[in-house]
Every structure is written in C-alpha cells, then in structure tokens.
mmCIF file of C-alpha atoms in Angstrom:
data_model
loop_
_atom_site.group_PDB
_atom_site.id
_atom_site.type_symbol
_atom_site.label_atom_id
_atom_site.label_comp_id
_atom_site.label_asym_id
_atom_site.label_seq_id
_atom_site.Cartn_x
_atom_site.Cartn_y
_atom_site.Cartn_z
ATOM 1 C CA UNK A 1 69.286 89.668 122.267
ATOM 2 C CA UNK A 2 66.495 92.183 121.953
ATOM 3 C CA UNK A 3 67.390 93.769 118.509
ATOM 4 C CA UNK A 4 67.573 90.303 116.499
ATOM 5 C CA UNK A 5 63.714 89.861 117.779
ATOM 6 C CA UNK A 6 62.949 93.556 117.127
ATOM 7 C CA UNK A 7 64.424 92.751 113.325
ATOM 8 C CA UNK A 8 62.396 89.158 113.390
ATOM 9 C CA UNK A 9 59.463 90.891 114.146
ATOM 10 C CA UNK A 10 59.725 93.769 111.947
ATOM 11 C CA UNK A 11 60.507 91.327 108.846
ATOM 12 C CA UNK A 12 57.529 89.150 109.903
ATOM 13 C CA UNK A 13 55.143 92.042 109.880
ATOM 14 C CA UNK A 14 56.511 93.089 106.264
ATOM 15 C CA UNK A 15 56.336 89.414 104.860
ATOM 16 C CA UNK A 16 52.748 89.293 106.515
ATOM 17 C CA UNK A 17 51.573 92.680 104.980
ATOM 18 C CA UNK A 18 53.010 92.344 101.163
ATOM 19 C CA UNK A 19 49.964 90.676 99.698
ATOM 20 C CA UNK A 20 47.864 93.657 100.820
ATOM 21 C CA UNK A 21 50.821 96.215 99.915
ATOM 22 C CA UNK A 22 50.530 94.534 96.448
ATOM 23 C CA UNK A 23 46.707 94.613 96.057
ATOM 24 C CA UNK A 24 46.759 98.189 96.801
ATOM 25 C CA UNK A 25 49.301 99.359 94.624
ATOM 26 C CA UNK A 26 47.044 97.439 91.914
ATOM 27 C CA UNK A 27 44.127 99.305 92.708
ATOM 28 C CA UNK A 28 46.227 102.856 92.597
ATOM 29 C CA UNK A 29 46.978 101.866 89.442
ATOM 30 C CA UNK A 30 43.360 101.495 88.180
ATOM 31 C CA UNK A 31 41.841 104.434 90.183
ATOM 32 C CA UNK A 32 43.206 107.669 90.140
ATOM 33 C CA UNK A 33 41.306 109.372 92.960
ATOM 34 C CA UNK A 34 42.452 106.257 95.315
ATOM 35 C CA UNK A 35 46.170 106.714 93.585
ATOM 36 C CA UNK A 36 46.265 110.610 94.721
ATOM 37 C CA UNK A 37 44.860 109.505 98.315
ATOM 38 C CA UNK A 38 47.587 107.011 98.989
ATOM 39 C CA UNK A 39 50.438 109.421 97.716
ATOM 40 C CA UNK A 40 48.772 112.105 99.946
ATOM 41 C CA UNK A 41 49.200 109.717 102.648
ATOM 42 C CA UNK A 42 52.464 108.959 102.206
ATOM 43 C CA UNK A 43 53.831 112.180 101.694
ATOM 44 C CA UNK A 44 52.310 113.339 104.766
ATOM 45 C CA UNK A 45 53.865 110.395 106.641
ATOM 46 C CA UNK A 46 57.237 111.095 104.826
ATOM 47 C CA UNK A 47 57.365 114.669 106.488
ATOM 48 C CA UNK A 48 56.345 113.749 109.838
ATOM 49 C CA UNK A 49 58.752 111.004 109.956
ATOM 50 C CA UNK A 50 61.578 113.048 108.381
ATOM 51 C CA UNK A 51 60.884 115.552 111.112
ATOM 52 C CA UNK A 52 61.156 113.478 113.788
ATOM 53 C CA UNK A 53 64.423 112.305 112.672
ATOM 54 C CA UNK A 54 65.653 115.758 112.416
ATOM 55 C CA UNK A 55 64.872 116.644 116.135
ATOM 56 C CA UNK A 56 66.303 113.304 117.095
ATOM 57 C CA UNK A 57 69.520 113.966 115.398
ATOM 58 C CA UNK A 58 69.376 117.510 116.360
ATOM 59 C CA UNK A 59 69.153 118.937 112.945
ATOM 60 C CA UNK A 60 66.994 122.253 111.747
ATOM 61 C CA UNK A 61 63.322 121.146 111.190
ATOM 62 C CA UNK A 62 62.780 124.497 109.175
ATOM 63 C CA UNK A 63 64.421 123.446 106.048
ATOM 64 C CA UNK A 64 61.970 122.266 103.068
ATOM 65 C CA UNK A 65 61.518 118.664 103.003
ATOM 66 C CA UNK A 66 61.464 117.393 99.218
ATOM 67 C CA UNK A 67 58.466 115.301 98.585
ATOM 68 C CA UNK A 68 58.655 111.626 97.277
ATOM 69 C CA UNK A 69 58.234 110.947 93.894
ATOM 70 C CA UNK A 70 54.877 109.277 92.912
ATOM 71 C CA UNK A 71 55.901 105.515 92.548
ATOM 72 C CA UNK A 72 58.241 105.889 96.017
ATOM 73 C CA UNK A 73 54.960 107.228 97.443
ATOM 74 C CA UNK A 74 52.568 104.830 96.401
ATOM 75 C CA UNK A 75 55.040 101.715 97.502
ATOM 76 C CA UNK A 76 55.653 103.757 100.926
ATOM 77 C CA UNK A 77 51.734 104.102 101.431
ATOM 78 C CA UNK A 78 50.846 100.407 100.231
ATOM 79 C CA UNK A 79 53.734 99.013 102.538
ATOM 80 C CA UNK A 80 52.183 101.410 105.559
ATOM 81 C CA UNK A 81 48.356 100.682 105.014
ATOM 82 C CA UNK A 82 49.168 96.832 104.673
ATOM 83 C CA UNK A 83 51.418 96.921 107.952
ATOM 84 C CA UNK A 84 48.467 98.963 109.372
ATOM 85 C CA UNK A 85 45.894 96.229 108.367
ATOM 86 C CA UNK A 86 48.047 93.389 109.855
ATOM 87 C CA UNK A 87 48.682 95.215 113.028
ATOM 88 C CA UNK A 88 44.970 95.997 113.404
ATOM 89 C CA UNK A 89 44.381 91.874 112.914
ATOM 90 C CA UNK A 90 47.227 90.970 115.463
ATOM 91 C CA UNK A 91 45.745 93.690 117.983
ATOM 92 C CA UNK A 92 42.394 91.952 117.666
ATOM 93 C CA UNK A 93 44.238 88.797 118.442
ATOM 94 C CA UNK A 94 46.091 90.280 121.451
ATOM 95 C CA UNK A 95 42.700 91.563 123.035
ATOM 96 C CA UNK A 96 40.916 88.001 122.560
ATOM 97 C CA UNK A 97 43.944 86.360 124.346
ATOM 98 C CA UNK A 98 43.680 89.062 127.225
ATOM 99 C CA UNK A 99 39.962 88.205 127.494
ATOM 100 C CA UNK A 100 40.863 84.456 127.676
ATOM 101 C CA UNK A 101 43.403 85.270 130.413
ATOM 102 C CA UNK A 102 40.994 87.444 132.181
ATOM 103 C CA UNK A 103 38.610 84.471 132.119
ATOM 104 C CA UNK A 104 41.112 82.059 133.242
ATOM 105 C CA UNK A 105 42.307 84.170 136.289
ATOM 106 C CA UNK A 106 38.641 84.286 137.379
ATOM 107 C CA UNK A 107 38.448 80.579 137.248
ATOM 108 C CA UNK A 108 41.770 80.393 139.242
ATOM 109 C CA UNK A 109 40.533 83.083 141.997
ATOM 110 C CA UNK A 110 37.155 80.873 142.282
ATOM 111 C CA UNK A 111 39.377 77.373 142.942
ATOM 112 C CA UNK A 112 41.682 79.133 145.144
ATOM 113 C CA UNK A 113 38.549 80.297 147.199
ATOM 114 C CA UNK A 114 37.102 76.902 147.161
ATOM 115 C CA UNK A 115 40.500 75.726 148.339
ATOM 116 C CA UNK A 116 40.750 78.242 151.401
ATOM 117 C CA UNK A 117 37.088 77.450 152.256
ATOM 118 C CA UNK A 118 37.181 73.497 152.327
ATOM 119 C CA UNK A 119 41.060 72.512 152.179
ATOM 120 C CA UNK A 120 42.987 71.410 148.907
ATOM 121 C CA UNK A 121 41.796 67.646 149.324
ATOM 122 C CA UNK A 122 38.129 69.165 149.533
ATOM 123 C CA UNK A 123 38.541 70.723 146.058
ATOM 124 C CA UNK A 124 40.413 67.922 144.612
ATOM 125 C CA UNK A 125 38.189 65.124 145.775
ATOM 126 C CA UNK A 126 34.822 66.601 145.787
ATOM 127 C CA UNK A 127 31.832 64.524 144.183
ATOM 128 C CA UNK A 128 29.327 66.246 141.685
ATOM 129 C CA UNK A 129 31.124 69.551 141.537
ATOM 130 C CA UNK A 130 33.734 69.226 138.849
ATOM 131 C CA UNK A 131 36.812 68.030 141.189
ATOM 132 C CA UNK A 132 39.298 65.944 139.975
ATOM 133 C CA UNK A 133 37.496 62.793 140.765
ATOM 134 C CA UNK A 134 34.657 63.560 138.467
ATOM 135 C CA UNK A 135 36.950 64.494 135.942
ATOM 136 C CA UNK A 136 38.610 61.250 135.978
ATOM 137 C CA UNK A 137 35.222 59.593 135.531
ATOM 138 C CA UNK A 138 34.245 61.861 132.365
ATOM 139 C CA UNK A 139 37.137 60.681 130.643
#
C-alpha cells in the first residue's frame, strides 16, 4: 500500500518540478558559467549517490566513479534543482498548516477550559461570549 503512494508522490513531485527544470536547462544553454555550475552540482550529486548505493549493496567504494556526460549532468541537475524548488514550496505550506493546527489546538484548549469551569451547557448557550446561541444569531 505504501509503495504505490510513494510512487505517486514521486511522480507528482517530478511533474510539478518539470517547468522549473525546463527553464534551468534553457538558462544553462545561454550562460556558460551557470552551465558549469549545474554540471558540477550534478557530478557531485552523482558521486554521492553512487557511493551511497555501493555501500548499501556492499560493493567497494574505492572504485573510480565515471562522470556523467555533460547533457546528462545538465538534465540531472535541472531535475534536482526543480525538485528542491517544489519541495521548498511544499515545506512552506506544511509549516503554514502546522501553525494553523497549533492555533486550533489553542482555541480547543480554551473551549475545554471554559467547558470544565462552566459545564458544557454554559459554553454552548452563553450569551455575549461567542457561544452557539450567539453564532446562530449572527447567521
């Protein structure tokens, strides 16, 4: 069950990152310094991920890692940066939702304190303090 959801999440992330990756590839073709920067980024990412895979599978990490060709490096770097960009946007939304949850928890705690001090009917039917009766009038 979790594997199909993980694949779906990965595909969604890649789909959302595609426009960013396309723009990065376009810029890499125009600016040689930027192209070299993202190629270096892709080569570093390739070396790190290859070493991690080798360790996981119990293979030697002392073997030389062949670098990616330039086009493959540009493609990989553009995809990586695009995914990081989308991930950062998702992280911001997650942080915002966490803040909203904390706010709702505080409001619920306040209502629970009122209910404990005045009884449930006192909270629901209070006049002038935002109880259900007041909300019905406002509607």
